[in-house]
PDB file of C-alpha atoms in Angstrom:
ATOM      1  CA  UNK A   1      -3.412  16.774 -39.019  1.00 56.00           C
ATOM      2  CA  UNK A   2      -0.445  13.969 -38.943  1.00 58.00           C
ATOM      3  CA  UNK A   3       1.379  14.161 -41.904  1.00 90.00           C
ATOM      4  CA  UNK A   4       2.662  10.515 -42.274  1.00 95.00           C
ATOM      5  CA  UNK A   5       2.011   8.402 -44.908  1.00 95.00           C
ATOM      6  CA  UNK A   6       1.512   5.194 -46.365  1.00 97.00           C
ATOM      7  CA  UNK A   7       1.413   2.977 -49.255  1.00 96.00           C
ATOM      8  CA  UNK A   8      -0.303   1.016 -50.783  1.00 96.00           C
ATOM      9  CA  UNK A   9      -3.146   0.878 -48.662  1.00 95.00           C
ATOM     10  CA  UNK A  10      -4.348  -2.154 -49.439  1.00 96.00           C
ATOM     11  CA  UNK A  11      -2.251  -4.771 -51.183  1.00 97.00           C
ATOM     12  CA  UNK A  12      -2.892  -8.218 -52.896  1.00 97.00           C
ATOM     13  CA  UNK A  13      -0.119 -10.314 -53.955  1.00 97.00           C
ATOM     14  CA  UNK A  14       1.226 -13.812 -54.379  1.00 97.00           C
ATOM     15  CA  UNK A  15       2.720 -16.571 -52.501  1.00 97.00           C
ATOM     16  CA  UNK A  16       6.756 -15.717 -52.587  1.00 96.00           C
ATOM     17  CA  UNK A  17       6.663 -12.033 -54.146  1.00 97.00           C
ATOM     18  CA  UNK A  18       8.951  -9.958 -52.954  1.00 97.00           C
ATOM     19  CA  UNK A  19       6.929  -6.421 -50.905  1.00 96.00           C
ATOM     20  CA  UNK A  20       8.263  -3.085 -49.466  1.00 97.00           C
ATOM     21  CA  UNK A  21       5.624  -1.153 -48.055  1.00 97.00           C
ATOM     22  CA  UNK A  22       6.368   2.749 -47.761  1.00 98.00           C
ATOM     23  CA  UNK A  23       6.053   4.575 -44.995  1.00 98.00           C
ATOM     24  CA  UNK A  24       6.975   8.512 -44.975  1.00 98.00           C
ATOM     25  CA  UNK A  25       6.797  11.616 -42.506  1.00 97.00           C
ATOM     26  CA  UNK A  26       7.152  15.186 -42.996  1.00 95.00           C
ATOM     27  CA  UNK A  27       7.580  15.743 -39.181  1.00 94.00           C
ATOM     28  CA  UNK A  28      10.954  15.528 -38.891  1.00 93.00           C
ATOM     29  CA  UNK A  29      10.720  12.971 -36.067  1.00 93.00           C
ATOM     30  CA  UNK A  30      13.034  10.738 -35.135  1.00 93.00           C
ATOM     31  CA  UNK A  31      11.540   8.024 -34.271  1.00 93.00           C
ATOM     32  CA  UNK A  32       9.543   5.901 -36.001  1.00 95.00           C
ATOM     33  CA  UNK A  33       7.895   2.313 -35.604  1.00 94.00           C
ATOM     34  CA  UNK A  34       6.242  -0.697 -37.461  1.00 95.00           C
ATOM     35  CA  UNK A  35       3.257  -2.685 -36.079  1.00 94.00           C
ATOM     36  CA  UNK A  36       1.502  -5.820 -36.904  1.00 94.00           C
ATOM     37  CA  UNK A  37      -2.598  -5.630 -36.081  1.00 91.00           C
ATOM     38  CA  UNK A  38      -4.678  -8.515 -36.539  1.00 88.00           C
ATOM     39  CA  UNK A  39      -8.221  -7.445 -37.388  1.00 79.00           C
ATOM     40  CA  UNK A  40      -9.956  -6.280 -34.046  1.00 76.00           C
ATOM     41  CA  UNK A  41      -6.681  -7.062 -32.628  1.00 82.00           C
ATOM     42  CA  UNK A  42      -3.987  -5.549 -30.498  1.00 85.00           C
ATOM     43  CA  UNK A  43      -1.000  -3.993 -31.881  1.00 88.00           C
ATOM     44  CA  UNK A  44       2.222  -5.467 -31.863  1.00 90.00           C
ATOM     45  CA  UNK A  45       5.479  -3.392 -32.507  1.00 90.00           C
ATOM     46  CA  UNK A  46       7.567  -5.244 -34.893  1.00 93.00           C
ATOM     47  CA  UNK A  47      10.168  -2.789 -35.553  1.00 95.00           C
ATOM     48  CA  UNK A  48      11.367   0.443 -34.225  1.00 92.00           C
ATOM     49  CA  UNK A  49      13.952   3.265 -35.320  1.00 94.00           C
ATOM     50  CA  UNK A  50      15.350   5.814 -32.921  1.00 91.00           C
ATOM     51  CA  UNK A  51      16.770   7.589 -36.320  1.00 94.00           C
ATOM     52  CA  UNK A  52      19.294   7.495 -39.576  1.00 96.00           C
ATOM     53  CA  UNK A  53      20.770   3.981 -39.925  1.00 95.00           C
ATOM     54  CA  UNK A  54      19.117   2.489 -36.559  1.00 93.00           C
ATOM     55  CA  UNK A  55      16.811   0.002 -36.323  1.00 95.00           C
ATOM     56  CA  UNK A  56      15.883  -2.562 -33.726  1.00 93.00           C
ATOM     57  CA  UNK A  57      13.581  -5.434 -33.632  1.00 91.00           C
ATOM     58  CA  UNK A  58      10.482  -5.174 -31.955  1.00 87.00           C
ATOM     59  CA  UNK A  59       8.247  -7.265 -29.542  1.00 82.00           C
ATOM     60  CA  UNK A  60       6.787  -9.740 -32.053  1.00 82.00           C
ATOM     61  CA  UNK A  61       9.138 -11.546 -34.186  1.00 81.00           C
ATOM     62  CA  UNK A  62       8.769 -11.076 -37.487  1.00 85.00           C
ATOM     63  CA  UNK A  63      10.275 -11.977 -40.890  1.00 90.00           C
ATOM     64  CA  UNK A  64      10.556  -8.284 -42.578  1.00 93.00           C
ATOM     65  CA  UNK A  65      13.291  -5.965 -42.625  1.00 95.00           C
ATOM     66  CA  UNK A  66      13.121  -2.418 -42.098  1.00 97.00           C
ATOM     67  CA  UNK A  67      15.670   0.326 -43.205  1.00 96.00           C
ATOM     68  CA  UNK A  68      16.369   3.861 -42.186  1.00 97.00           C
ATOM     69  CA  UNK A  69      18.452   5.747 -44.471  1.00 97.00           C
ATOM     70  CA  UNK A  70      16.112   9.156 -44.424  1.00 96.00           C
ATOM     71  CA  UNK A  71      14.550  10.475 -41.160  1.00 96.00           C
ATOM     72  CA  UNK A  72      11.381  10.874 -43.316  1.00 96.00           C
ATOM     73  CA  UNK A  73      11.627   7.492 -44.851  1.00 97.00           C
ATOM     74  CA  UNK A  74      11.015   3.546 -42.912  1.00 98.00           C
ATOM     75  CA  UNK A  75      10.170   1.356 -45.577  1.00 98.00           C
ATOM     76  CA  UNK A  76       9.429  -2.373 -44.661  1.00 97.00           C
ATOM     77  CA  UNK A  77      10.465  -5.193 -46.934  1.00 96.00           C
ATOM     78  CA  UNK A  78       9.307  -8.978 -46.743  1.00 95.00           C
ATOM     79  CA  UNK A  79      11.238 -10.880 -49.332  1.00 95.00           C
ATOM     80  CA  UNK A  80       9.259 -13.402 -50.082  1.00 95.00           C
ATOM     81  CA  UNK A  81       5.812 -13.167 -48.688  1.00 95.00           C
ATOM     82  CA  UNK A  82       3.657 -15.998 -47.127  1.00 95.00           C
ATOM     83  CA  UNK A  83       0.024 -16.359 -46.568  1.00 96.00           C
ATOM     84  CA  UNK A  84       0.793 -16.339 -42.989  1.00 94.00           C
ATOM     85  CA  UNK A  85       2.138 -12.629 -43.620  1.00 95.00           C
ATOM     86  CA  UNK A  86      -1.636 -11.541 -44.329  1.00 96.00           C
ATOM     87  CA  UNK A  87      -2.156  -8.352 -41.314  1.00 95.00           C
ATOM     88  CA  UNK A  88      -2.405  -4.459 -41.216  1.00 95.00           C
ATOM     89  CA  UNK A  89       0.552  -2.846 -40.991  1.00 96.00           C
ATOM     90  CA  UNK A  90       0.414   0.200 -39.342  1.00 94.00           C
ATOM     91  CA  UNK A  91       3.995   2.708 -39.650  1.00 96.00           C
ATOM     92  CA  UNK A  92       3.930   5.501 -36.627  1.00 94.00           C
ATOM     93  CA  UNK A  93       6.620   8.250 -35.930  1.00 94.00           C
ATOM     94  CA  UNK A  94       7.449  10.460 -32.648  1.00 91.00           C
ATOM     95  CA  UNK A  95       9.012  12.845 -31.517  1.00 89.00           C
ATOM     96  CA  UNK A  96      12.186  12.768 -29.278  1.00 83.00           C
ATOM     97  CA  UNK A  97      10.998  12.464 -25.423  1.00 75.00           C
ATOM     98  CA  UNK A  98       8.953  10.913 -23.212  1.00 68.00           C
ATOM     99  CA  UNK A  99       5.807  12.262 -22.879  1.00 75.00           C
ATOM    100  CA  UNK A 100       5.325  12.510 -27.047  1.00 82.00           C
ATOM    101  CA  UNK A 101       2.715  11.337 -28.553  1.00 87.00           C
ATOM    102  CA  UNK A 102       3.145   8.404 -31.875  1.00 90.00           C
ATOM    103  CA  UNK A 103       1.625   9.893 -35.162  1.00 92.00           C
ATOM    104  CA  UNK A 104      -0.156   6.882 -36.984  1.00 94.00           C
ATOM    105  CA  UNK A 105      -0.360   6.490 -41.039  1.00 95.00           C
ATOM    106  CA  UNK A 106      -3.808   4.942 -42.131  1.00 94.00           C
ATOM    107  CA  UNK A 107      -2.142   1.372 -42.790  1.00 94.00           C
ATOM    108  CA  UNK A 108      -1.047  -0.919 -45.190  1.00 96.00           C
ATOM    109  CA  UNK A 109      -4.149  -3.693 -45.814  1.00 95.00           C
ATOM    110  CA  UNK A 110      -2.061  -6.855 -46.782  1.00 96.00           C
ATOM    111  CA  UNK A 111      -3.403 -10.377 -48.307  1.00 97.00           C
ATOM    112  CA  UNK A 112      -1.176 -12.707 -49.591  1.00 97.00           C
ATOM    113  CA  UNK A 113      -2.666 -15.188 -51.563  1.00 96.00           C
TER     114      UNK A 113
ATOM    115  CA  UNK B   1       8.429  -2.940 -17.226  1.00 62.00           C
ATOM    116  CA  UNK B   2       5.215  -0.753 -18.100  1.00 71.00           C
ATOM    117  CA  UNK B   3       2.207  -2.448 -18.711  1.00 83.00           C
ATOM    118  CA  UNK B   4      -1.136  -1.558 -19.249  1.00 90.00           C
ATOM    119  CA  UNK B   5      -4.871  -3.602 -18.904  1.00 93.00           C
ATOM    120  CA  UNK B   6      -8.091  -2.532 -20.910  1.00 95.00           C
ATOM    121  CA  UNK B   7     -11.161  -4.233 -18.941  1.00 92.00           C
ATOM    122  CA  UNK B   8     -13.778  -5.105 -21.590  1.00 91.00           C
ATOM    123  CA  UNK B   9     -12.492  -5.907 -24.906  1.00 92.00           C
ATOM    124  CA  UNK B  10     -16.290  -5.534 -25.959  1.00 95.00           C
ATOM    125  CA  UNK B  11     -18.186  -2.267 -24.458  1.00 97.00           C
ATOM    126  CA  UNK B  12     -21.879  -1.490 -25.842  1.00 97.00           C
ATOM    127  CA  UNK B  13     -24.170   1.633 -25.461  1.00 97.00           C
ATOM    128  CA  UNK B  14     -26.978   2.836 -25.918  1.00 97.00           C
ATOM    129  CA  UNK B  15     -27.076   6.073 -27.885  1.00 97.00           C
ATOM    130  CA  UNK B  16     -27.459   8.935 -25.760  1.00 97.00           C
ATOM    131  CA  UNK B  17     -25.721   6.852 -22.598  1.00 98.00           C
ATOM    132  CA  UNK B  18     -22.441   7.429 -20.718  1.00 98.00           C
ATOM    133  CA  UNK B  19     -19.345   5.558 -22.206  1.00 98.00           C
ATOM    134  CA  UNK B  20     -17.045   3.871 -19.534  1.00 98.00           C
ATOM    135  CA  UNK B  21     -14.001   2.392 -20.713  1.00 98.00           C
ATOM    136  CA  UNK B  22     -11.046   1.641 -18.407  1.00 97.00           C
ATOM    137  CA  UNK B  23      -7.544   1.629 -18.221  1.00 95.00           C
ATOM    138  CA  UNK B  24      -5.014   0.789 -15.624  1.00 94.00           C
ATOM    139  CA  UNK B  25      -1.258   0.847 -15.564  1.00 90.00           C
ATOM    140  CA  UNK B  26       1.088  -0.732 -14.149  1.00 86.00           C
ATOM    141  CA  UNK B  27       4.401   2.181 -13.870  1.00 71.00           C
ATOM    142  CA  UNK B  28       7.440   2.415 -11.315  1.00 62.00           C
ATOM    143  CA  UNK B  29       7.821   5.820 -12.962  1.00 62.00           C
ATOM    144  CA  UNK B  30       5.138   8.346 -13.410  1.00 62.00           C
ATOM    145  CA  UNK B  31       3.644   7.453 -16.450  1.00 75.00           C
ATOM    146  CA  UNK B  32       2.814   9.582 -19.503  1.00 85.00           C
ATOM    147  CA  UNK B  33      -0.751   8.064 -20.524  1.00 90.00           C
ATOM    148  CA  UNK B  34      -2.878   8.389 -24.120  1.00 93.00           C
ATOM    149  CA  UNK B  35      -5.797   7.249 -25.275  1.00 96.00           C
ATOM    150  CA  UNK B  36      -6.365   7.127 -29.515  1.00 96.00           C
ATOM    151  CA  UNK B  37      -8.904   5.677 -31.089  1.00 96.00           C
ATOM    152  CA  UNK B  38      -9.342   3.305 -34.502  1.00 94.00           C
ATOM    153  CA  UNK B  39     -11.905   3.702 -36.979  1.00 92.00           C
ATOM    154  CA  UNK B  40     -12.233   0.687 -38.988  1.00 86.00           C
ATOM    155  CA  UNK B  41      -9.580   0.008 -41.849  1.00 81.00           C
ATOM    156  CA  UNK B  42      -7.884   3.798 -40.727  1.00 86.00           C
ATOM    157  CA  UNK B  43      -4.502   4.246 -38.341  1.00 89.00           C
ATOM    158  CA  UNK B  44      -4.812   5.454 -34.496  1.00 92.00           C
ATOM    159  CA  UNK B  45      -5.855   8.609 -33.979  1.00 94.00           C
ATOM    160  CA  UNK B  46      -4.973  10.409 -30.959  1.00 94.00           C
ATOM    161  CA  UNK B  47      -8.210  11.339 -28.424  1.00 96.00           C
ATOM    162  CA  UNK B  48      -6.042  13.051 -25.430  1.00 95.00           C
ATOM    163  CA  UNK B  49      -2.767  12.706 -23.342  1.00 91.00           C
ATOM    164  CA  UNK B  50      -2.248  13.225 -19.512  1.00 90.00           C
ATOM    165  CA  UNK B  51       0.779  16.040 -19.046  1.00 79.00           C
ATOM    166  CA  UNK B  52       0.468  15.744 -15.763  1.00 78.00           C
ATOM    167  CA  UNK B  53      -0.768  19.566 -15.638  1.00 75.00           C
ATOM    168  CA  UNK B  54      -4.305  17.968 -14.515  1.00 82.00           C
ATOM    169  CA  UNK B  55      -5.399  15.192 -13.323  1.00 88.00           C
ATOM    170  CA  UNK B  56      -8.735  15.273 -15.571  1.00 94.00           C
ATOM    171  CA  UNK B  57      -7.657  15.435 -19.244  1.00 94.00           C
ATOM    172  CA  UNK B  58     -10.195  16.679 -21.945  1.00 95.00           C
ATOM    173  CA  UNK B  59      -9.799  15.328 -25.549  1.00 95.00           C
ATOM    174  CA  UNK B  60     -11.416  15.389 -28.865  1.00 94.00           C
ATOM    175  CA  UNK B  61     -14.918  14.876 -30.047  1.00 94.00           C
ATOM    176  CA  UNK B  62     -16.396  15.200 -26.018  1.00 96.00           C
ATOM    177  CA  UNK B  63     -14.475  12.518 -24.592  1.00 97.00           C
ATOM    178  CA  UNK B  64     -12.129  13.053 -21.139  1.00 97.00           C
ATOM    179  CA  UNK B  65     -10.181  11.167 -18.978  1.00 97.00           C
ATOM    180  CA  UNK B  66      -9.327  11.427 -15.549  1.00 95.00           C
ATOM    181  CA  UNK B  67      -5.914  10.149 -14.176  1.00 93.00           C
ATOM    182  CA  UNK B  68      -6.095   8.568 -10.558  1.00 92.00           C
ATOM    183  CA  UNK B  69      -3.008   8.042  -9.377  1.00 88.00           C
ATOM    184  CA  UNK B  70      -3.919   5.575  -5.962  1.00 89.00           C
ATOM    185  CA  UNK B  71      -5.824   3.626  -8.785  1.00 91.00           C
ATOM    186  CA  UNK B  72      -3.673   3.746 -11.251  1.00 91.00           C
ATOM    187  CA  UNK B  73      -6.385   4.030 -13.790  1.00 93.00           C
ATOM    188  CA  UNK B  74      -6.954   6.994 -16.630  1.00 95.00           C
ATOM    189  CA  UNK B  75     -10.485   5.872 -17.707  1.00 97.00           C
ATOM    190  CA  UNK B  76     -11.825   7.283 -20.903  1.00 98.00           C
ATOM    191  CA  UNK B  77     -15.592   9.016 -20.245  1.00 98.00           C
ATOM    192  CA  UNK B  78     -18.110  10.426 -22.577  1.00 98.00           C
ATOM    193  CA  UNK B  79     -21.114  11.915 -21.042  1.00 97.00           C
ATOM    194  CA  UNK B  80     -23.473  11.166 -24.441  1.00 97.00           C
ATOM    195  CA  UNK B  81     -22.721   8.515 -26.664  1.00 97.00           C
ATOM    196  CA  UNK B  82     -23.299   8.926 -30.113  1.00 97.00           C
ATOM    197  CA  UNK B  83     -23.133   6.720 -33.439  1.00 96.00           C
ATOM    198  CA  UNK B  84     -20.367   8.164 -34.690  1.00 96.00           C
ATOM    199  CA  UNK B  85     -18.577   6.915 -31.753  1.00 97.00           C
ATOM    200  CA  UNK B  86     -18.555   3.510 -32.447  1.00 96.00           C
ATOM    201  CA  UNK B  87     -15.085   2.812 -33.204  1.00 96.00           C
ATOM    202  CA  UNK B  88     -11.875   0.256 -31.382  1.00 96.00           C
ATOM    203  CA  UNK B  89     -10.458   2.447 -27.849  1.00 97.00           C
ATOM    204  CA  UNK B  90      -6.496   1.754 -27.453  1.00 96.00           C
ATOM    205  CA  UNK B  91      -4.891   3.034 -24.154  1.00 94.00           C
ATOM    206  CA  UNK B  92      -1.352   3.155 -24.182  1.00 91.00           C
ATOM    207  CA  UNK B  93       1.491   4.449 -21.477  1.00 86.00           C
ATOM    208  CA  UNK B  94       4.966   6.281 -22.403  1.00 78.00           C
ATOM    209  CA  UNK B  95       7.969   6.257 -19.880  1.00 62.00           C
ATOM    210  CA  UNK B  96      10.290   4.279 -21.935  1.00 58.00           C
ATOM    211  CA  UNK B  97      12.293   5.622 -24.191  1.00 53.00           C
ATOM    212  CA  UNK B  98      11.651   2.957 -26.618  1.00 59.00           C
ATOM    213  CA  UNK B  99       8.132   2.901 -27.406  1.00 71.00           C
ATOM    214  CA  UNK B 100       4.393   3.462 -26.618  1.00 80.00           C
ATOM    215  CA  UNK B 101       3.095   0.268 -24.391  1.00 84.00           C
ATOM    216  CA  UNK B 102      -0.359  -0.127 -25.794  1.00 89.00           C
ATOM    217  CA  UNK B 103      -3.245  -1.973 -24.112  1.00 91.00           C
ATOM    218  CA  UNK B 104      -5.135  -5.263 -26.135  1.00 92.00           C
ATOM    219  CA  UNK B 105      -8.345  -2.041 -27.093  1.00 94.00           C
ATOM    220  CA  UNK B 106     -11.881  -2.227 -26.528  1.00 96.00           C
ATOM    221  CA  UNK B 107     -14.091  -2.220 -29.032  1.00 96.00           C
ATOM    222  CA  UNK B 108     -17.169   0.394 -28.683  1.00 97.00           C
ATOM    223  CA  UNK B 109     -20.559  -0.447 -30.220  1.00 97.00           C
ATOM    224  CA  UNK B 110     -23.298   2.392 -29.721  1.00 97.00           C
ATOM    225  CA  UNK B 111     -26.799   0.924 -30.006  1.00 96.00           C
ATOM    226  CA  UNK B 112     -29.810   2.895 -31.951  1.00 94.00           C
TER     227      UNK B 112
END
């Protein structure tokens, strides 16, 4: 059983609220990653940390921010959120190496309204 | 660059048939290959991961793979599909020290 976690799991807010979702692992992994999914959708990594105080954009642009100031701890922030910001989000953590398999947390269901 | 193709973004069975979904890769490095599956509204879920210790990979809830290397496919099998199977497929191929390159998913509908 993963132990990563996230919340909220679902989420509706308003037009230009300020969000963090939380994402947390008890794996001690190093890295750790943020993806966008679309429902029925591919996933697209939109941020990735290779540990403490890195962080790198991913594929897909997007307009959150990510910080890593904990291993256990990847929290994503939109500051002002937008309709258009209405996806999964899914947070996913690994182990150093290459053949090392990505733990997934259940998601973060956002609407923005 | 890795990349990897899912052929069939829609697959449907019968219950009690053989589930077929494919995966290819596209590697200049020998390629570390998973296959995790998504239950609707839940996170990914590994099935099984090829360690190169055998070429035909067994995974959770009866499904295997089998990696063919002059192919380069590692398609996911079940002998006998069942309801609970219904559910969205996601290959994806390590070998960069970045990140997991995952394929677009199929999406697996068992028929009663």
């Amino acid at each position: 059983e993963a132990d990563i976690y996230q919340t909220p799991r679902y989420l509706v807010i308003g037009t230009g609220k300020k969000i963090t979702l939380e994402c947390s692992q008890t794996m001690g992994h190093d890295k750790m990653y943020w993806y966008q999914q679309d429902p029925g959708m591919e996933l697209h990594l939109i941020h990735y940390s290779y540990g403490v105080n890195s962080t790198e954009k991913g594929d897909l642009s997007s307009e959150s921010t990510v910080s890593r100031i904990r291993t256990e701890h990847f929290p994503l922030t939109l500051e002002s959120a937008r309709p258009s910001h209405t996806s999964q989000y899914l947070c996913a953590s690994s182990a150093t190496g290459l053949n090392t398999e990505a733990f997934f947390g259940q998601g973060t269901r956002l609407t923005v309204v | 660059a890795q990349s990897v193709t899912q052929l069939g973004s829609h697959v449907s069975v019968s219950e009690g048939a053989l589930v077929l979904l494919r995966c290819n890769y596209s590697s200049s490095v020998p390629p570390y290959l998973f296959w995790y599956v998504q239950y609707p509204n839940q996170g990914l879920q590994l099935l099984l991961k090829y360690t190169s210790a055998a070429t035909l990979v067994k995974g959770i809830n009866g499904f295997e793979a089998e990696f063919k290397k002059s192919e380069t496919s590692f398609h996911l099998t079940k002998p006998s599909a069942h309801m609970s199977d219904a559910a969205e497929y996601f290959c994806a191929a390590g070998g960069s020290a970045r990140q997991l390159t995952f394929g677009s998913g199929t999406q697996l509908t068992v028929l009663p």
